[in-house]
mmCIF file of C-alpha atoms in Angstrom:
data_model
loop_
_atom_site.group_PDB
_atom_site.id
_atom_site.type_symbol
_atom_site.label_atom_id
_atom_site.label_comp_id
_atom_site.label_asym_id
_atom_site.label_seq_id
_atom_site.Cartn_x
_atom_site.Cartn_y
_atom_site.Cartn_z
ATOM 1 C CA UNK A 1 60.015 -14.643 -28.267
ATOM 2 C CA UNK A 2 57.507 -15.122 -25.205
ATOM 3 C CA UNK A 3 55.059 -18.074 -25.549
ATOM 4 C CA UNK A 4 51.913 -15.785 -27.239
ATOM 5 C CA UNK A 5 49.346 -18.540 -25.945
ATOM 6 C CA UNK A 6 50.398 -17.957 -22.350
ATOM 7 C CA UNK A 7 50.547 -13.908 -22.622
ATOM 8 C CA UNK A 8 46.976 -14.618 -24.033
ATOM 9 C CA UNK A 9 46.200 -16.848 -21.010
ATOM 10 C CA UNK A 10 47.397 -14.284 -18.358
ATOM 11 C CA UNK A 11 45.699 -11.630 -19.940
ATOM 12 C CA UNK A 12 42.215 -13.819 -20.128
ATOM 13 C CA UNK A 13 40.442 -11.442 -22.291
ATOM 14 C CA UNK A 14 37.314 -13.894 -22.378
ATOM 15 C CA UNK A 15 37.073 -14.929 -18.758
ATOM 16 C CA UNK A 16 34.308 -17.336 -18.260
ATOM 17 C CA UNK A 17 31.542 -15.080 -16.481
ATOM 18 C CA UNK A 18 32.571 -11.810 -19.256
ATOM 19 C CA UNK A 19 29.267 -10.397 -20.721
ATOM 20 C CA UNK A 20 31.104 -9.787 -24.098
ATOM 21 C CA UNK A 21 32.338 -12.389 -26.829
ATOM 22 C CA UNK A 22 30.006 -15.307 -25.556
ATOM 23 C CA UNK A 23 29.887 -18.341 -27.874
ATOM 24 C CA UNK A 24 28.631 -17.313 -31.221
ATOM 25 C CA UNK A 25 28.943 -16.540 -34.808
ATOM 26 C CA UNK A 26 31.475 -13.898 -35.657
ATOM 27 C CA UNK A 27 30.826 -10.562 -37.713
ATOM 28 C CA UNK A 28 31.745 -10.235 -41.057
ATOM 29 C CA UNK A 29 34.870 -7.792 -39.801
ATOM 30 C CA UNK A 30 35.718 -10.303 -37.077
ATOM 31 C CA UNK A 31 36.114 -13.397 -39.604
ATOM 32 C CA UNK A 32 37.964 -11.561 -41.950
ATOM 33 C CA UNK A 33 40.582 -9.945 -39.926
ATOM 34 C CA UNK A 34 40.815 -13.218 -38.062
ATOM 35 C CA UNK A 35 41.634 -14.695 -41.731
ATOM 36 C CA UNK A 36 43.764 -12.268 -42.522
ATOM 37 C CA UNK A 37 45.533 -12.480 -39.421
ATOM 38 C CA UNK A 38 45.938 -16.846 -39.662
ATOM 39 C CA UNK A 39 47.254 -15.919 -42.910
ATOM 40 C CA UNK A 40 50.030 -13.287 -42.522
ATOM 41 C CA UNK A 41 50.704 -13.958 -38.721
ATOM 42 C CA UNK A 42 53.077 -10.242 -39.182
ATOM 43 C CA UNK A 43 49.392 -8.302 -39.966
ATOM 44 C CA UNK A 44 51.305 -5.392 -40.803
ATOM 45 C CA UNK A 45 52.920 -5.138 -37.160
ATOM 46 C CA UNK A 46 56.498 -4.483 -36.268
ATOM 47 C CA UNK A 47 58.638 -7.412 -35.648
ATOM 48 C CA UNK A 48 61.825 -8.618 -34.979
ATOM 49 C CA UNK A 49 64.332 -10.545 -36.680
ATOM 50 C CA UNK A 50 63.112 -14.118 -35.809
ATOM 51 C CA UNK A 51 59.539 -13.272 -34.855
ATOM 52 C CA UNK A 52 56.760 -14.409 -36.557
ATOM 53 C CA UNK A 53 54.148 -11.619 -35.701
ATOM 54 C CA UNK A 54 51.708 -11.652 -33.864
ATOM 55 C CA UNK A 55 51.186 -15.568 -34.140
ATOM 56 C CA UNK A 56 54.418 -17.079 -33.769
ATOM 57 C CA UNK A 57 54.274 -20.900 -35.091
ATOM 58 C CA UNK A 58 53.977 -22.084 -31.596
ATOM 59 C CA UNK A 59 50.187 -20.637 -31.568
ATOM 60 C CA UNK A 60 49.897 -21.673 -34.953
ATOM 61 C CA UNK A 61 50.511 -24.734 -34.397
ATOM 62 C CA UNK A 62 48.155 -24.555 -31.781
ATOM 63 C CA UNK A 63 45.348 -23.511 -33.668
ATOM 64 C CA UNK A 64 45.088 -26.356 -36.974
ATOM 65 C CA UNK A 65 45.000 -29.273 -35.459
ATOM 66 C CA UNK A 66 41.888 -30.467 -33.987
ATOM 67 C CA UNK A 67 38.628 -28.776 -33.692
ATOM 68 C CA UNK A 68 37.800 -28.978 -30.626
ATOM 69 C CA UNK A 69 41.545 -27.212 -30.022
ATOM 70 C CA UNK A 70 40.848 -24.628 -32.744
ATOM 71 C CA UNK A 71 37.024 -23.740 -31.803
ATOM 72 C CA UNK A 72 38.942 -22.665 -28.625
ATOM 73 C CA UNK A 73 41.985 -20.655 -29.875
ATOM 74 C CA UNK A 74 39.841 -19.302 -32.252
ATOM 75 C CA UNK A 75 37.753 -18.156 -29.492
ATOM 76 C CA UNK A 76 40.577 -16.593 -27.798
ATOM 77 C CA UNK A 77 42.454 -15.002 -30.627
ATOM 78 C CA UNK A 78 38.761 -13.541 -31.981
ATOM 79 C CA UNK A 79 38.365 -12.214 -28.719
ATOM 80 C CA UNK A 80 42.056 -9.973 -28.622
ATOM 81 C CA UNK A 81 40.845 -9.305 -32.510
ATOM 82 C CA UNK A 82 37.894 -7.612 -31.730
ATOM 83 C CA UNK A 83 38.704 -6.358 -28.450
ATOM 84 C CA UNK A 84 41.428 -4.274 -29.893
ATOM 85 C CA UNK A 85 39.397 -3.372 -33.024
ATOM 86 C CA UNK A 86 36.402 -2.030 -31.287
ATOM 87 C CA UNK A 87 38.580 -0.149 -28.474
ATOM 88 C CA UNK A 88 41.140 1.058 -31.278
ATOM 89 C CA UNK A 89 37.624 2.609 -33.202
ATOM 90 C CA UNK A 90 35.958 3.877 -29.872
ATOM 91 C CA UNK A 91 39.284 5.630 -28.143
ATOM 92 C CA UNK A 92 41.249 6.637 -31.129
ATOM 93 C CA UNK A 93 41.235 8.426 -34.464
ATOM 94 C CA UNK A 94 44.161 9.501 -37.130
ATOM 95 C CA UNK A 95 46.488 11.711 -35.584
ATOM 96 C CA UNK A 96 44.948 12.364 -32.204
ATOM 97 C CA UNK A 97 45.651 11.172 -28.851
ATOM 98 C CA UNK A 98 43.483 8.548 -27.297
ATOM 99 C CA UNK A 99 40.525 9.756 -25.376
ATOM 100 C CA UNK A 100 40.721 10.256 -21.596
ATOM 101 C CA UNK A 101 40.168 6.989 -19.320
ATOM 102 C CA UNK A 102 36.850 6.713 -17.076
ATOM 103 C CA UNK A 103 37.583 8.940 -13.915
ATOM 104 C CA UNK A 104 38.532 6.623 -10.717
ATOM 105 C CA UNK A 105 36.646 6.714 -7.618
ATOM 106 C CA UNK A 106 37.811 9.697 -5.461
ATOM 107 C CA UNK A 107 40.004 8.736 -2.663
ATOM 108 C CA UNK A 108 39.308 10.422 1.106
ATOM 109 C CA UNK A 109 42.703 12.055 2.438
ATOM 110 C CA UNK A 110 44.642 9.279 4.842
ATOM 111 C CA UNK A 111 44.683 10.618 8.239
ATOM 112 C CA UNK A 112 42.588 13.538 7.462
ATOM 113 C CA UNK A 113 39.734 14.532 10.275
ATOM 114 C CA UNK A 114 35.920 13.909 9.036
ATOM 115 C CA UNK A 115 33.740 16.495 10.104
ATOM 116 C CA UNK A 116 30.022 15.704 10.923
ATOM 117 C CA UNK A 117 27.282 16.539 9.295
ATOM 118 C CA UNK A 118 25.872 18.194 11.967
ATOM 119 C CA UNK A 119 29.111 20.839 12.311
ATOM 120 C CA UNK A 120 29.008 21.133 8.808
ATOM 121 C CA UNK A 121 25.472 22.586 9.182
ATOM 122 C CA UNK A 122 26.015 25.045 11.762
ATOM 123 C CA UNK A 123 29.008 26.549 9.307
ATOM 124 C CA UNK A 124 26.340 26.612 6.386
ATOM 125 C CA UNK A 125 24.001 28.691 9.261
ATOM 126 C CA UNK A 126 26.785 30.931 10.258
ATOM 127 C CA UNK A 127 27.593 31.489 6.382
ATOM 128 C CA UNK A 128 24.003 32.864 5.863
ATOM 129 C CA UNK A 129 23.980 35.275 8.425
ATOM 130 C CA UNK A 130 27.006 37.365 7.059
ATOM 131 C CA UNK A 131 26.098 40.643 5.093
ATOM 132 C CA UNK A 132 27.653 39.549 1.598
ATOM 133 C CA UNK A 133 26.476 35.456 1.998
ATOM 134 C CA UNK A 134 25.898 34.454 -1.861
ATOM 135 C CA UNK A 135 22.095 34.768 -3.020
ATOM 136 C CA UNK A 136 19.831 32.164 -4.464
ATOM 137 C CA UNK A 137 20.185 32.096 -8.587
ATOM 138 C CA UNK A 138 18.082 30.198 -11.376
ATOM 139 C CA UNK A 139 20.431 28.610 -13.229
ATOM 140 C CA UNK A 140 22.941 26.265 -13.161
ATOM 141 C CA UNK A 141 26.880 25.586 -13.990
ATOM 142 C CA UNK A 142 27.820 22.111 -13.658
ATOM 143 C CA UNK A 143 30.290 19.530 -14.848
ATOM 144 C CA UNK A 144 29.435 16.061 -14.954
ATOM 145 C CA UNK A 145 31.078 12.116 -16.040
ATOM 146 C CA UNK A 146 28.160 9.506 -16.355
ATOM 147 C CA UNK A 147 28.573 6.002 -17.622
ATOM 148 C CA UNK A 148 26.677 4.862 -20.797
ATOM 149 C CA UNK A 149 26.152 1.296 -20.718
ATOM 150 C CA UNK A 150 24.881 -1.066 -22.860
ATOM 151 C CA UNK A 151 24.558 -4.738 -23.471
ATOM 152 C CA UNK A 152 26.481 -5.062 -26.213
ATOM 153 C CA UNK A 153 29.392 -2.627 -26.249
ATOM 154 C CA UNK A 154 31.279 -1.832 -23.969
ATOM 155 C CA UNK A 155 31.069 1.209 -21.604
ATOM 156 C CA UNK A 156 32.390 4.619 -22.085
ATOM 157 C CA UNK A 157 32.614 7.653 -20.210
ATOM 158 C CA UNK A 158 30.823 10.630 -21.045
ATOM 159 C CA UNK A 159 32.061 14.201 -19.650
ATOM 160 C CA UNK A 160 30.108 17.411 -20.318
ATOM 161 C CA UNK A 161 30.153 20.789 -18.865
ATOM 162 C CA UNK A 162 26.493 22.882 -19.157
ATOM 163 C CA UNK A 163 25.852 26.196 -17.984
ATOM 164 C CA UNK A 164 21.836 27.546 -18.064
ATOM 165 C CA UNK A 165 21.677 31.237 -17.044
ATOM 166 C CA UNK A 166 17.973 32.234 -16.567
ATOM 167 C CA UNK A 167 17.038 36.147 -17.701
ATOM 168 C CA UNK A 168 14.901 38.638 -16.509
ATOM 169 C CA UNK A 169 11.960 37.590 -19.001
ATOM 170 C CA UNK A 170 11.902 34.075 -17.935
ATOM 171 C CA UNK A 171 13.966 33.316 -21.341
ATOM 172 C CA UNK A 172 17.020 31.399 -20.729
ATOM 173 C CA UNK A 173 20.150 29.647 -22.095
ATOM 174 C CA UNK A 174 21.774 26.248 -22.340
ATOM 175 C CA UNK A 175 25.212 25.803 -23.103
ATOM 176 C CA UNK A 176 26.523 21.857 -22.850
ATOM 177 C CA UNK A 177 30.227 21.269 -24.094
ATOM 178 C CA UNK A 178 32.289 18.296 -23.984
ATOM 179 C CA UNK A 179 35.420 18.290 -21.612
ATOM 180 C CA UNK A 180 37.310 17.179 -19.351
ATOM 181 C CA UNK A 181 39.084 19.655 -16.876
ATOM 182 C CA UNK A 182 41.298 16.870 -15.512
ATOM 183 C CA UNK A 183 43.271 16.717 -19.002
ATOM 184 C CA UNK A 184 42.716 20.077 -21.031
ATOM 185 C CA UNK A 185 43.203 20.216 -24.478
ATOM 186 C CA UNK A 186 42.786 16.245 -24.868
ATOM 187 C CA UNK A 187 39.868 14.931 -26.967
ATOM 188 C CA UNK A 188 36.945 13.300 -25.067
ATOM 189 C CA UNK A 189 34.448 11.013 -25.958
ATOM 190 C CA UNK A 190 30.714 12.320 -26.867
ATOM 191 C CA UNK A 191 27.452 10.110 -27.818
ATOM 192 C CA UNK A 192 26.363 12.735 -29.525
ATOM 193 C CA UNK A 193 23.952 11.187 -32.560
ATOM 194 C CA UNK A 194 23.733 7.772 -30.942
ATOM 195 C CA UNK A 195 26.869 6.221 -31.549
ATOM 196 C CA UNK A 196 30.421 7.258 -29.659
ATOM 197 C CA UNK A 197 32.733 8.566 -31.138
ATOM 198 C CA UNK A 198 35.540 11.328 -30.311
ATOM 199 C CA UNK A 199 35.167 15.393 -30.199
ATOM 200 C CA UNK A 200 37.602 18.083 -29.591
ATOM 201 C CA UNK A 201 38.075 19.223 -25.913
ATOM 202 C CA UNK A 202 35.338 22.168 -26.017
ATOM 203 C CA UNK A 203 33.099 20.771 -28.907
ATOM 204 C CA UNK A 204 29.381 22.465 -28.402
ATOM 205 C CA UNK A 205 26.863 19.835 -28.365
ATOM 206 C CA UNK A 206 23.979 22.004 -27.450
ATOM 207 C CA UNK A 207 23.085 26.114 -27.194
ATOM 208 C CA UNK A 208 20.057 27.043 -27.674
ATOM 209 C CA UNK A 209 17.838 29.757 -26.371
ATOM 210 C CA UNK A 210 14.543 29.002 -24.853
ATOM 211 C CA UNK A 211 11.322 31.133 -24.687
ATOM 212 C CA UNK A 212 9.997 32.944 -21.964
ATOM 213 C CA UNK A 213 8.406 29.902 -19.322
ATOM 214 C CA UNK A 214 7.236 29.659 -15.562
ATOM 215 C CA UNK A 215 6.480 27.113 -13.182
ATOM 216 C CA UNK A 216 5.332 26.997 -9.758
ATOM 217 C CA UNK A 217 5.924 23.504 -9.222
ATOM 218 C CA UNK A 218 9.470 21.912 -7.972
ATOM 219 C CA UNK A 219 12.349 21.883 -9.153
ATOM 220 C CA UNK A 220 11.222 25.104 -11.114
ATOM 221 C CA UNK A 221 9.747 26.862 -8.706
ATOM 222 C CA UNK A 222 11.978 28.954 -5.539
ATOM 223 C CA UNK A 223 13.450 26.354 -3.114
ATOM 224 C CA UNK A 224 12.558 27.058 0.507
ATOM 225 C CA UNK A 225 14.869 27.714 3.692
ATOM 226 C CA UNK A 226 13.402 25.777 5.916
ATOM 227 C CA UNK A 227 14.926 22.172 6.067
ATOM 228 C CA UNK A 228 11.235 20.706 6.850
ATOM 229 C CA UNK A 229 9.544 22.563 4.084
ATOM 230 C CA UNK A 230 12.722 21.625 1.875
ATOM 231 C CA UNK A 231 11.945 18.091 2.535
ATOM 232 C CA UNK A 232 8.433 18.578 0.956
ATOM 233 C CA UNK A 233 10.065 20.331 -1.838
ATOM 234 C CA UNK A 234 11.964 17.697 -2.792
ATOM 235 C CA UNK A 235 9.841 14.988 -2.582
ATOM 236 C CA UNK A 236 7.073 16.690 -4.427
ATOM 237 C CA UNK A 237 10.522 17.085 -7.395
ATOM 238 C CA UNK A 238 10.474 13.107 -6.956
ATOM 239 C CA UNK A 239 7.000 12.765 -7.946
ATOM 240 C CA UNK A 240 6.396 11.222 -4.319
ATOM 241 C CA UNK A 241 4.573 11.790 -1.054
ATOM 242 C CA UNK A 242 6.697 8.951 1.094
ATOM 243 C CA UNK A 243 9.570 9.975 2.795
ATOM 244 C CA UNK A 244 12.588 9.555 0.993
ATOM 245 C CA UNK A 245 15.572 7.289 1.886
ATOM 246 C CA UNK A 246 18.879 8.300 2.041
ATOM 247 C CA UNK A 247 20.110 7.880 -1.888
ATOM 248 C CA UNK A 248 16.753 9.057 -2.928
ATOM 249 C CA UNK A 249 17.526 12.299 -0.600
ATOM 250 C CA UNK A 250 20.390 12.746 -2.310
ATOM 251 C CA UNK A 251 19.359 12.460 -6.180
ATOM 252 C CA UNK A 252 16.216 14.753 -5.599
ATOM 253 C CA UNK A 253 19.456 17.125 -4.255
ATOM 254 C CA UNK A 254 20.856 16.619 -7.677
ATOM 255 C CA UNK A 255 18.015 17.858 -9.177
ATOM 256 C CA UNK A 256 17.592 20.811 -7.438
ATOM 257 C CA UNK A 257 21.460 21.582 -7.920
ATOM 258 C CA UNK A 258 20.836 20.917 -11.682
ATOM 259 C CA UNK A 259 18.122 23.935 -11.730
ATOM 260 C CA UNK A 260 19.188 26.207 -9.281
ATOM 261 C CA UNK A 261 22.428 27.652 -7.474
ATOM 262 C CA UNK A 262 21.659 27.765 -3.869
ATOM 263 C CA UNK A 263 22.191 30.761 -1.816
ATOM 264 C CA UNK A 264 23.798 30.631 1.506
ATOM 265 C CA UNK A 265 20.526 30.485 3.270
ATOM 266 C CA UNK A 266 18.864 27.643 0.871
ATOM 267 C CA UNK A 267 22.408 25.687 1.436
ATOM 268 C CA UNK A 268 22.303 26.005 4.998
ATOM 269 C CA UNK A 269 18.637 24.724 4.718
ATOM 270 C CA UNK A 270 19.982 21.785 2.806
ATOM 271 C CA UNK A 271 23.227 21.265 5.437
ATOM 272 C CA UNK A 272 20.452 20.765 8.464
ATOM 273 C CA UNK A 273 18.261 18.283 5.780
ATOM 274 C CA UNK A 274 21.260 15.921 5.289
ATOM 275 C CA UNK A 275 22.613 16.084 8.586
ATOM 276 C CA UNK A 276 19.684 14.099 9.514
ATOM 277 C CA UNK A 277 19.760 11.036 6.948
ATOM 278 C CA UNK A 278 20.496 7.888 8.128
ATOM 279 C CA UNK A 279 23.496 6.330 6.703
ATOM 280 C CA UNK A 280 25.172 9.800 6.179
ATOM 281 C CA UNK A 281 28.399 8.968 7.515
ATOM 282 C CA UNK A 282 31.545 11.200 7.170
ATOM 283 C CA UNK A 283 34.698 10.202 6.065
ATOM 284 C CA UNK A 284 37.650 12.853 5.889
ATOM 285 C CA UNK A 285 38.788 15.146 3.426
ATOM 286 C CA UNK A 286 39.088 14.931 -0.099
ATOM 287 C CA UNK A 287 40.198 16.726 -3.446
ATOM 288 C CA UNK A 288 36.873 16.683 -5.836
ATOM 289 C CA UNK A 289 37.735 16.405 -9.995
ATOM 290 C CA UNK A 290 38.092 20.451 -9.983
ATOM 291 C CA UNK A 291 40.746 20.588 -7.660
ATOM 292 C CA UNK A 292 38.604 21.924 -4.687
ATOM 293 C CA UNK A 293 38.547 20.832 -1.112
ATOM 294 C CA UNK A 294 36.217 18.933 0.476
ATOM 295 C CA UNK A 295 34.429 16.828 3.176
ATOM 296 C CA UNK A 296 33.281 13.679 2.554
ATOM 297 C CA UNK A 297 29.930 11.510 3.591
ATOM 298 C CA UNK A 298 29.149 8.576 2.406
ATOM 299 C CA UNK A 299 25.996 6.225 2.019
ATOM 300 C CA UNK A 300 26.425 2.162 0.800
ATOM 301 C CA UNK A 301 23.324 1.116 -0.695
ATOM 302 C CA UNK A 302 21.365 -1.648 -3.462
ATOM 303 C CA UNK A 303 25.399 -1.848 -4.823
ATOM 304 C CA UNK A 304 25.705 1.489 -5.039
ATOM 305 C CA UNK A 305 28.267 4.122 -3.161
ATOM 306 C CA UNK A 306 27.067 8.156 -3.276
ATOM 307 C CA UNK A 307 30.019 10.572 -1.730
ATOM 308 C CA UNK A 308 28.463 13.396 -0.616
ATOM 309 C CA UNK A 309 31.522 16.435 -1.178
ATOM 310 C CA UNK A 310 30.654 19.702 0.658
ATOM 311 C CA UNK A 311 32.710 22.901 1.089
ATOM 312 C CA UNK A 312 34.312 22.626 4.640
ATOM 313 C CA UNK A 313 34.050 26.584 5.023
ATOM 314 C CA UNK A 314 30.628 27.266 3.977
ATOM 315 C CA UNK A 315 28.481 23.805 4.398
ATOM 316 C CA UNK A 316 28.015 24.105 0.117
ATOM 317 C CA UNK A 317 27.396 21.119 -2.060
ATOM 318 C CA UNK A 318 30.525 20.540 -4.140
ATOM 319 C CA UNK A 319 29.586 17.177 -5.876
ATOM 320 C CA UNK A 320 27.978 13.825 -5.663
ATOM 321 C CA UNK A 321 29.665 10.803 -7.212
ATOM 322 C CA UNK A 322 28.442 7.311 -7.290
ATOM 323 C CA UNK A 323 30.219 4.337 -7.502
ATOM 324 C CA UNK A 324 29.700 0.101 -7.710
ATOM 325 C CA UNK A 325 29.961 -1.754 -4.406
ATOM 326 C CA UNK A 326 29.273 -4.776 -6.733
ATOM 327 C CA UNK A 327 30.168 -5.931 -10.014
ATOM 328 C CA UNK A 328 27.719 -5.692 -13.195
ATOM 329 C CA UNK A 329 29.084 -8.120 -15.768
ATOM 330 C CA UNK A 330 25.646 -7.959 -18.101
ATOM 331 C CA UNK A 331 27.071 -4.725 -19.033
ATOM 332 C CA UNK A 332 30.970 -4.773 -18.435
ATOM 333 C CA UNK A 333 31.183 -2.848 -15.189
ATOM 334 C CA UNK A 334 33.353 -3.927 -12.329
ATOM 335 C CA UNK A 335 32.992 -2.942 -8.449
ATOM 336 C CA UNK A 336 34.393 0.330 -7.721
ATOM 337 C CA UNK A 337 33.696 1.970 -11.381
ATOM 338 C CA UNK A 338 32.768 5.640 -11.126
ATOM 339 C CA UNK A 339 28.884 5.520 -12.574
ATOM 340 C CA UNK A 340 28.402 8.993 -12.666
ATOM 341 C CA UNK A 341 29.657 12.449 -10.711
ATOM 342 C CA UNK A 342 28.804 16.308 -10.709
ATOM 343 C CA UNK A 343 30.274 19.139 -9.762
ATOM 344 C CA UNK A 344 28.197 21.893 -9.348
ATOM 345 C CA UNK A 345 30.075 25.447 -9.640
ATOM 346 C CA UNK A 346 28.570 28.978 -8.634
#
């Protein structure tokens, strides 16, 4: 049987700079499956003629003598313990399949052309002159992953799908379910009621029916058509009257794509806005999380990576996903984990 202590070494569930499993007292749970498993090294697992379980005596061994030796094995083994405790709770239940992994970072297209921002506008223009071009709508339909964090558990992926459909008498509608189009059917994970746990693909976690309301202030009110008076749209959504930087640009953009579904002409207004932020840069073709193809553009920023998707025929916003440049280890996160990402749908 392989040496346990080195497969535990190679592994290195407890590196020295992890946020999780510092030097401390363990739970209650932790002590007493860590007793139960010095005690009955087979814990219940499958083994093989010969084997010992999980602990073989080698490890064993290992762990009595000395306690300077044992403070550290203990350490280690505690770690694996809980590790596969809390991950066997958070991704698992009886009978189901375990819950979808976070989303990776979308990958551009090798060889494929980018397109600049600046072309991509002119499409979004030509769109909005046809006869049929699609018409501004209140409302939104819009799937989304985002990252809940914390400092002392470790992060989980959270994927919802909400539609809100305004009505004539300024009622309107929100519909939020949790799912994942990338693996239909599977269970996903929901934080619904504070604490994690799993759902059925196409739980409801909200619908509810508001009363008749009106604004005239951004994001409720009409967006404009006019990139410049866009720009004071947006920035008046931010709470701000400073210009906004690039990643700013693009989160007020979120908001407005979270409230309303752009017509050709407002999109064509937002194509000419974009094409002039700085550190916009394009960056080929891609395949978003619905299947659709894109264009990418790309901004690096305070650690963080926004790609920019837009519809290569009609100069639309298809998502916005942002990504680590850097690693977070206060809460688990490693460079190039997907933070969040939308996908806004007509």
């Amino acid at each position: 049987m392989a040496d346990e202590l080195e497969l535990l070494r190679g592994a290195d569930p407890a590196p020295p700079d992890g946020p999780h499993f510092g030097d401390g007292p363990l739970d209650h749970n932790a002590e007493r499956r860590l007793e139960q498993l010095l005690r009955d090294p087979g814990n219940g697992l499958p083994t093989r003629p010969g084997d010992r379980g999980l602990l073989s005596g080698r490890l064993r061994d290992l762990l009595l003598p000395g306690p300077r030796r044992l403070r550290l094995a203990w350490g280690v083994v505690a770690t694996a313990v809980v590790a596969a405790l809390t991950l066997t709770l958070v991704l698992s239940g009886p009978g189901t399949p375990p819950a979808v992994a976070a989303p990776r970072p979308l990958v551009v297209e090798t060889g494929s052309t980018p397109v600049p921002l600046r072309r991509m506008a002119e499409r979004a223009a030509a769109v909005a002159e046809t006869p049929d071009a699609p018409r501004l709508r209140k409302g939104t339909h819009v799937q989304s992953w985002s990252l809940g964090m914390s400092d002392d558990k470790p992060p989980i992926t959270l994927p919802e799908e909400r539609i809100v459909r305004w009505r004539a008498d300024d009622s309107h509608t929100e519909l939020v379910v949790a799912t994942d189009p990338r693996h239909p059917g599977r269970p996903v994970l929901s934080d619904a009621g504070g604490e994690s746990h799993l759902v059925d693909d196409g739980h409801v976690l909200l619908d509810r029916t508001y009363p008749p309301s009106w604004s005239d202030a951004p994001p409720m009110s009409p967006p404009p058509r006019d990139p410049a008076r866009l720009r004071a749209y947006l920035m008046e959504a931010q709470y701000t009257d400073t210009p906004l930087t690039t990643p700013e640009l693009l989160d007020a953009m979120a908001t407005l794509l979270d409230h309303w579904t752009l017509g050709a002409r407002e999109s064509a207004a937002l194509a000419r806005l974009l094409a002039g932020a700085e550190g916009l840069r394009p960056v080929g073709r891609v395949t978003d999380r619905l299947g659709r193809r894109g264009q990418a553009y790309v901004n690096d920023t305070g650690g963080v990576r926004r790609m920019l998707i837009m519809d290569p025929a009609t100069g639309a916003v298809l998502g916005l996903e942002s990504t680590l440049t850097a690693p977070e280890p206060a809460f688990g996160v490693e460079k190039g984990d997907v933070m969040s990402y939308s996908a806004w749908m007509r």
